Short mmCIF file of C-alpha atoms in Angstrom, two decimals:
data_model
loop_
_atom_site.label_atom_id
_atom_site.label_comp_id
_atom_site.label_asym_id
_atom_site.label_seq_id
_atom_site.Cartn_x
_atom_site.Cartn_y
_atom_site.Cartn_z
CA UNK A 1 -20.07 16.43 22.18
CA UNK A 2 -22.71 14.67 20.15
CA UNK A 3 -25.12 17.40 18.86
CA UNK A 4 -23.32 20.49 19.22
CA UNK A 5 -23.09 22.58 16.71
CA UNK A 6 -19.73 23.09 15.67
CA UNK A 7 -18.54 26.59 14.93
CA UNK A 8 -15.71 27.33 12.29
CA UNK A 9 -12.85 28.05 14.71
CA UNK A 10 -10.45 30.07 13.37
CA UNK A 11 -7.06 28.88 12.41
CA UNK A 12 -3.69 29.96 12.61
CA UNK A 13 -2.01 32.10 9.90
CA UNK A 14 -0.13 29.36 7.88
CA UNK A 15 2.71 30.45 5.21
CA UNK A 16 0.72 32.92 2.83
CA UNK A 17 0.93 35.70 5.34
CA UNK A 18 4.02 36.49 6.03
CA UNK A 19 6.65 37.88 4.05
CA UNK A 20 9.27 35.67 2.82
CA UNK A 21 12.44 35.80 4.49
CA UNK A 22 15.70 33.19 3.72
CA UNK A 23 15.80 31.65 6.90
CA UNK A 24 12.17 30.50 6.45
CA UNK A 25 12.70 29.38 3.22
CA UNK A 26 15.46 27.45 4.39
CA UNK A 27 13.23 25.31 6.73
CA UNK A 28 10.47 24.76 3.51
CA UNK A 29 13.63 23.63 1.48
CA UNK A 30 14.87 21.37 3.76
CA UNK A 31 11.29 19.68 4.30
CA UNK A 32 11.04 19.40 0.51
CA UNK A 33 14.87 17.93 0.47
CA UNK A 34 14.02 15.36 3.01
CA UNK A 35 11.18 14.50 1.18
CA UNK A 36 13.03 14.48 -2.13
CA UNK A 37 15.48 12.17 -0.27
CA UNK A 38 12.59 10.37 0.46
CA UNK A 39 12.24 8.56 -2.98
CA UNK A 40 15.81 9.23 -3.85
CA UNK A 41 16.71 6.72 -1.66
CA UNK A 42 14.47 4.01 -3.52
CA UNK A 43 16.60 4.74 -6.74
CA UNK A 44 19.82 4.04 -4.63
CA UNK A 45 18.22 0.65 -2.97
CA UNK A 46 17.43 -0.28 -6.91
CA UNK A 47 20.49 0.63 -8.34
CA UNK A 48 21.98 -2.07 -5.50
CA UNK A 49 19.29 -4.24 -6.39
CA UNK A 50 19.81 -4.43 -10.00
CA UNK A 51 23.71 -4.95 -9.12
CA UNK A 52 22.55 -7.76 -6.85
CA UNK A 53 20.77 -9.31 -9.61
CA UNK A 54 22.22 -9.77 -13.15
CA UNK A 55 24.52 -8.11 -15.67
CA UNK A 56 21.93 -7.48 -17.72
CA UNK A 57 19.94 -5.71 -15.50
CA UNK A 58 22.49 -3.89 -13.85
CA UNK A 59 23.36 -1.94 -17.53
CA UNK A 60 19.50 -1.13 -18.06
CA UNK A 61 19.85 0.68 -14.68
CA UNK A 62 23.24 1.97 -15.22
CA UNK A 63 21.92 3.26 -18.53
CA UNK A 64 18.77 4.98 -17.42
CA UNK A 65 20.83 6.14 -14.64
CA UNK A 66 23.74 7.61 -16.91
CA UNK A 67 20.98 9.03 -19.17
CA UNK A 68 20.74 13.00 -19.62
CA UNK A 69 17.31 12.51 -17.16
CA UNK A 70 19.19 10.06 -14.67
CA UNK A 71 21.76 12.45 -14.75
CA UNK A 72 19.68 15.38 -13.91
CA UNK A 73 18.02 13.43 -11.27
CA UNK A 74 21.30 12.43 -9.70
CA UNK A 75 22.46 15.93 -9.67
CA UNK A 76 19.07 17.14 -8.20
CA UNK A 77 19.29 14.07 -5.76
CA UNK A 78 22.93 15.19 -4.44
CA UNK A 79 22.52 18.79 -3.84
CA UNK A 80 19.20 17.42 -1.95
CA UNK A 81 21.70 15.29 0.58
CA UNK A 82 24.23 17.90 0.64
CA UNK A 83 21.52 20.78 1.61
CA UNK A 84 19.61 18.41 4.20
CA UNK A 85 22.96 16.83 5.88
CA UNK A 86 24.09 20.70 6.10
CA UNK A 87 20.71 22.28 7.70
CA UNK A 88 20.55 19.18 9.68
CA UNK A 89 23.80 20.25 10.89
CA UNK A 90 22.18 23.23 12.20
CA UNK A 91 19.68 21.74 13.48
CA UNK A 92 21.89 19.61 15.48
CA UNK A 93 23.58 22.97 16.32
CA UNK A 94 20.37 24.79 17.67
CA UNK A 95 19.37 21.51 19.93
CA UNK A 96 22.17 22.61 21.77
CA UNK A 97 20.67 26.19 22.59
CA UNK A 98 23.15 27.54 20.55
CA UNK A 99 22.82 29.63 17.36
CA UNK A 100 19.70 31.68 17.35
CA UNK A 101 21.86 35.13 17.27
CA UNK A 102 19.63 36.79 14.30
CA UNK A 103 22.73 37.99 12.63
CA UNK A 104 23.96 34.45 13.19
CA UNK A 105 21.23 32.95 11.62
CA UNK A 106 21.35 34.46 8.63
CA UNK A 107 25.58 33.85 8.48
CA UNK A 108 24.39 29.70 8.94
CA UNK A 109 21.23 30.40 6.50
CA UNK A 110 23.90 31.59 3.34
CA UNK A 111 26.29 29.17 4.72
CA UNK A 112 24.13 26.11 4.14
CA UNK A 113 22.73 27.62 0.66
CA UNK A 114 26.04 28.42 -0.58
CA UNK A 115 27.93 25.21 0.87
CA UNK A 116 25.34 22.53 -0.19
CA UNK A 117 26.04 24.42 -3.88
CA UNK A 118 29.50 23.95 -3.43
CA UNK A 119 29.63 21.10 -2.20
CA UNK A 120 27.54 19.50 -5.08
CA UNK A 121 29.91 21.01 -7.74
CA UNK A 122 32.51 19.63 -6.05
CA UNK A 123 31.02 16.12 -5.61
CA UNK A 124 30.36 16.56 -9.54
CA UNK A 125 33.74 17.14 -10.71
CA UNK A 126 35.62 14.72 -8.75
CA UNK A 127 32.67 12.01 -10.07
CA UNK A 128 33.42 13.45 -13.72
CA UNK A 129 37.05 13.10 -13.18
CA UNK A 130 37.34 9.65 -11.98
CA UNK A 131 35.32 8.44 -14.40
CA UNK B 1 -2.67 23.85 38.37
CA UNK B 2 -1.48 20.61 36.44
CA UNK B 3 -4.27 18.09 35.89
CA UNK B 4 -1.69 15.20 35.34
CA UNK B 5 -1.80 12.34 37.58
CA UNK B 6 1.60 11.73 39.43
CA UNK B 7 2.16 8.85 37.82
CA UNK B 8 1.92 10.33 34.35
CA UNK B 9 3.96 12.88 35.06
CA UNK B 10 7.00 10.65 36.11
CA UNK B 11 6.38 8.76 33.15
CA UNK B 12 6.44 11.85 31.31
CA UNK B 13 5.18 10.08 27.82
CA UNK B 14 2.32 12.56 27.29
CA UNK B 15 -1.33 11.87 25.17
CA UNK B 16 0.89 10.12 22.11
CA UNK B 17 2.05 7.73 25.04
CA UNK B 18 5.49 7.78 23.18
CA UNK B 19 7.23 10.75 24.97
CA UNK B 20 10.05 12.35 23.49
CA UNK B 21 11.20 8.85 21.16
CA UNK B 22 10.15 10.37 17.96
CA UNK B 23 12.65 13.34 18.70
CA UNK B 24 15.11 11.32 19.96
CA UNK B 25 15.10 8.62 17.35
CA UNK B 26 14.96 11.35 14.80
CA UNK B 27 18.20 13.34 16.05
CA UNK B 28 19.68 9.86 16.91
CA UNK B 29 19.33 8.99 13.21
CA UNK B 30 20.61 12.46 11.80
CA UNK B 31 23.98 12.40 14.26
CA UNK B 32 24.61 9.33 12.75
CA UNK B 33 23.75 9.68 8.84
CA UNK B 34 26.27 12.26 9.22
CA UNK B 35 29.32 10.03 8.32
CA UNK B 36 26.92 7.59 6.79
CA UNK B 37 25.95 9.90 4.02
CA UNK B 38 29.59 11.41 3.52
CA UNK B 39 30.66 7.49 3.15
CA UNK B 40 27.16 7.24 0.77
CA UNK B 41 28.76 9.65 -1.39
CA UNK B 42 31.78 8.34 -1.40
CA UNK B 43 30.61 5.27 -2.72
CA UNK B 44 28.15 6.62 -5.39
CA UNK B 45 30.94 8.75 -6.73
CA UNK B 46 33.81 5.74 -6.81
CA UNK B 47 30.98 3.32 -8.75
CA UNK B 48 28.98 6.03 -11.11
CA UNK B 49 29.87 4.18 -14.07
CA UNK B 50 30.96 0.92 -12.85
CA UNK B 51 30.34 -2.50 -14.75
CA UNK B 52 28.11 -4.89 -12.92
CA UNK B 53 31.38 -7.10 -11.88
CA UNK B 54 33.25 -3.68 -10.74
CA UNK B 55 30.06 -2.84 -8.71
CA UNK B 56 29.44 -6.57 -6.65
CA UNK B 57 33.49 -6.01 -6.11
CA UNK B 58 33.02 -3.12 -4.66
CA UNK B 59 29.88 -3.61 -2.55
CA UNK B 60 31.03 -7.36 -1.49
CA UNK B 61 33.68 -5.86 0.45
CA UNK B 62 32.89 -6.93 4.23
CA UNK B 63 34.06 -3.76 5.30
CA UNK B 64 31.78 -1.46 2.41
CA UNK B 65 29.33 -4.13 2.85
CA UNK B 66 28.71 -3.26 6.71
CA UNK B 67 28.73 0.06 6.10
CA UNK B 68 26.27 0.13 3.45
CA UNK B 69 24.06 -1.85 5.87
CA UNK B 70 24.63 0.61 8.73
CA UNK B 71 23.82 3.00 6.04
CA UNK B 72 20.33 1.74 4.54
CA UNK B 73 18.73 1.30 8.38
CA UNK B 74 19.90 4.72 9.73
CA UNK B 75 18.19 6.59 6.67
CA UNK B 76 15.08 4.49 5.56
CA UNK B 77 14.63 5.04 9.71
CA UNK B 78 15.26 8.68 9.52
CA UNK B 79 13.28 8.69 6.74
CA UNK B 80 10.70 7.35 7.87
CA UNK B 81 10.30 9.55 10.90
CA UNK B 82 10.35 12.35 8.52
CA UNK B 83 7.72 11.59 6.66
CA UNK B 84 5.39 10.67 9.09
CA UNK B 85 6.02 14.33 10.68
CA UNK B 86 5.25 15.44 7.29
CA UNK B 87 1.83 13.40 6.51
CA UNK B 88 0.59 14.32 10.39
CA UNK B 89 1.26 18.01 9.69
CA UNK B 90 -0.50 18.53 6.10
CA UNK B 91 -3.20 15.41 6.23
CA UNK B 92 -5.83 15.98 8.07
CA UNK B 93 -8.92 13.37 7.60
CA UNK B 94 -8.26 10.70 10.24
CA UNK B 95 -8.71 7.60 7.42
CA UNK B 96 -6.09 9.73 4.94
CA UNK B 97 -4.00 10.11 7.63
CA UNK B 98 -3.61 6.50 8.46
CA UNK B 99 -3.41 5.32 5.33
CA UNK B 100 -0.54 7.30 4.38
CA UNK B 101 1.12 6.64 7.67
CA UNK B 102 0.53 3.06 7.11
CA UNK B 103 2.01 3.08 3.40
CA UNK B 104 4.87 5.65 4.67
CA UNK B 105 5.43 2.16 7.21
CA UNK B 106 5.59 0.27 4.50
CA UNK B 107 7.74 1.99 1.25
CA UNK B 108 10.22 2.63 3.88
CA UNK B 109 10.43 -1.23 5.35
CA UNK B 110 10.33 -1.82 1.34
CA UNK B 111 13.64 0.43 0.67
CA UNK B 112 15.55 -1.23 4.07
CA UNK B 113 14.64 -4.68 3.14
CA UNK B 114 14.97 -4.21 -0.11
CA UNK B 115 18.85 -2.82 0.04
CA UNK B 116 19.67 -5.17 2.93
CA UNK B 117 18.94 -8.08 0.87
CA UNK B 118 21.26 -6.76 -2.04
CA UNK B 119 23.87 -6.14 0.14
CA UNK B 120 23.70 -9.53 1.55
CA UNK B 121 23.30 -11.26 -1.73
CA UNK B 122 26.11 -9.29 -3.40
CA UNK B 123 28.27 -10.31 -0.19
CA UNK B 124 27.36 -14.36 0.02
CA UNK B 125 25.67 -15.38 -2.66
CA UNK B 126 27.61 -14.39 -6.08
#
């Protein structure tokens, strides 16, 4: 309404209040994967791109890619996929109505943290060892 | 006591006049990145430190080819339902808010085009 005065309405209590526990920090890492996947996906689409377009251009990428940042990127961008594929997994899961046991949830919790870890090492090596 | 009119309610689309798409498309998109992404990988790993000639070999395959296209539109679309969840949940000024969801829009029609057209060009014209 035009005129009222408008009283501070209190808000929710957002993250700062409660105590951090793994299965919440799961969800806040999987946000901040998704978003990391985000922009990791532009760096795939130009890798393609610079394939699609010369030689030349192609090795700049390739280099910047294969450098000790490009490689740290790539590594960050992998355990990224691996961690959001595997909690969307459970996500997929818990759409069901299946999976909210609280001993459960913490089993699927370390599963996903430990997996997308292993998973990424794994990726890694066999990369390393075709190359 | 609902204050719906019948009509609405058998529509069932709610204020966002959308319904339950944004869900759907989002879960839609997730069941299938699932193979997408394990065939993404794949294809990273077998071309990390390919030559540009190894690389358009690789990615001209009709087969790789169509997958890499079924691959760029499931993502940049999952992605871009993401994000928007993310922008309407943290940004809060209406004109912020539609800015970003109109440049979210965009850098994600950017990365689809973008890697469409390189598959395409890769695959027809060498």
């Amino acid at each position: 309404m035009a005129g009222t005065p408008m009283k501070e309405r209190p808000l929710s209590p957002h993250l700062q209040v409660y105590k951090p526990m793994l299965t919440m920090m799961m969800s806040i890492v999987h946000r901040i994967t998704g978003a990391g996947l985000y922009f990791g996906m532009a760096l795939f689409v130009w890798w393609l791109f610079a394939a699609a377009h010369s030689a030349s251009y192609f090795d700049f990428v390739q280099g910047f890619i294969g450098s000790w940042f490009g490689r740290l990127v790539l590594l960050g961008f992998t355990w990224a996929l691996v961690h959001h594929a595997l909690g969307g997994l459970r996500h997929l899961v818990w759409d069901t109505g299946r999976g909210f046991d609280l001993k459960l949830i913490e089993v699927l919790a370390k599963a996903n943290l430990i997996g997308s870890l292993a998973l990424t090492l794994v990726i890694w090596i066999v990369a390393y060892a075709v190359r | 006591m609902s204050m719906r009119t019948p009509l609405s309610k058998v529509r069932g689309l709610g204020s966002a006049k959308s319904g339950t798409e944004h869900f759907w498309h989002q879960r839609l998109t997730a069941i299938a990145n699932v193979p997408l992404v394990i065939f993404l990988v794949f294809f990273c790993v077998a071309n990390v430190g390919s030559s540009q000639a190894e690389m358009t070999a690789a990615a001209g395959n009709p087969l790789v080819a169509l997958m890499l296209v079924f691959t760029i539109i499931s993502i940049t679309w999952h992605m871009r339902l993401g994000m928007q969840v993310i922008i309407e949940d943290y940004v809060h000024g209406e004109g912020m808010k539609l800015a970003l969801l109109l440049a979210n829009t965009f850098f994600c029609g950017m990365v689809a085009l973008t890697g469409l057209f390189a598959v395409l060009k890769i695959s027809f014209g060498g």
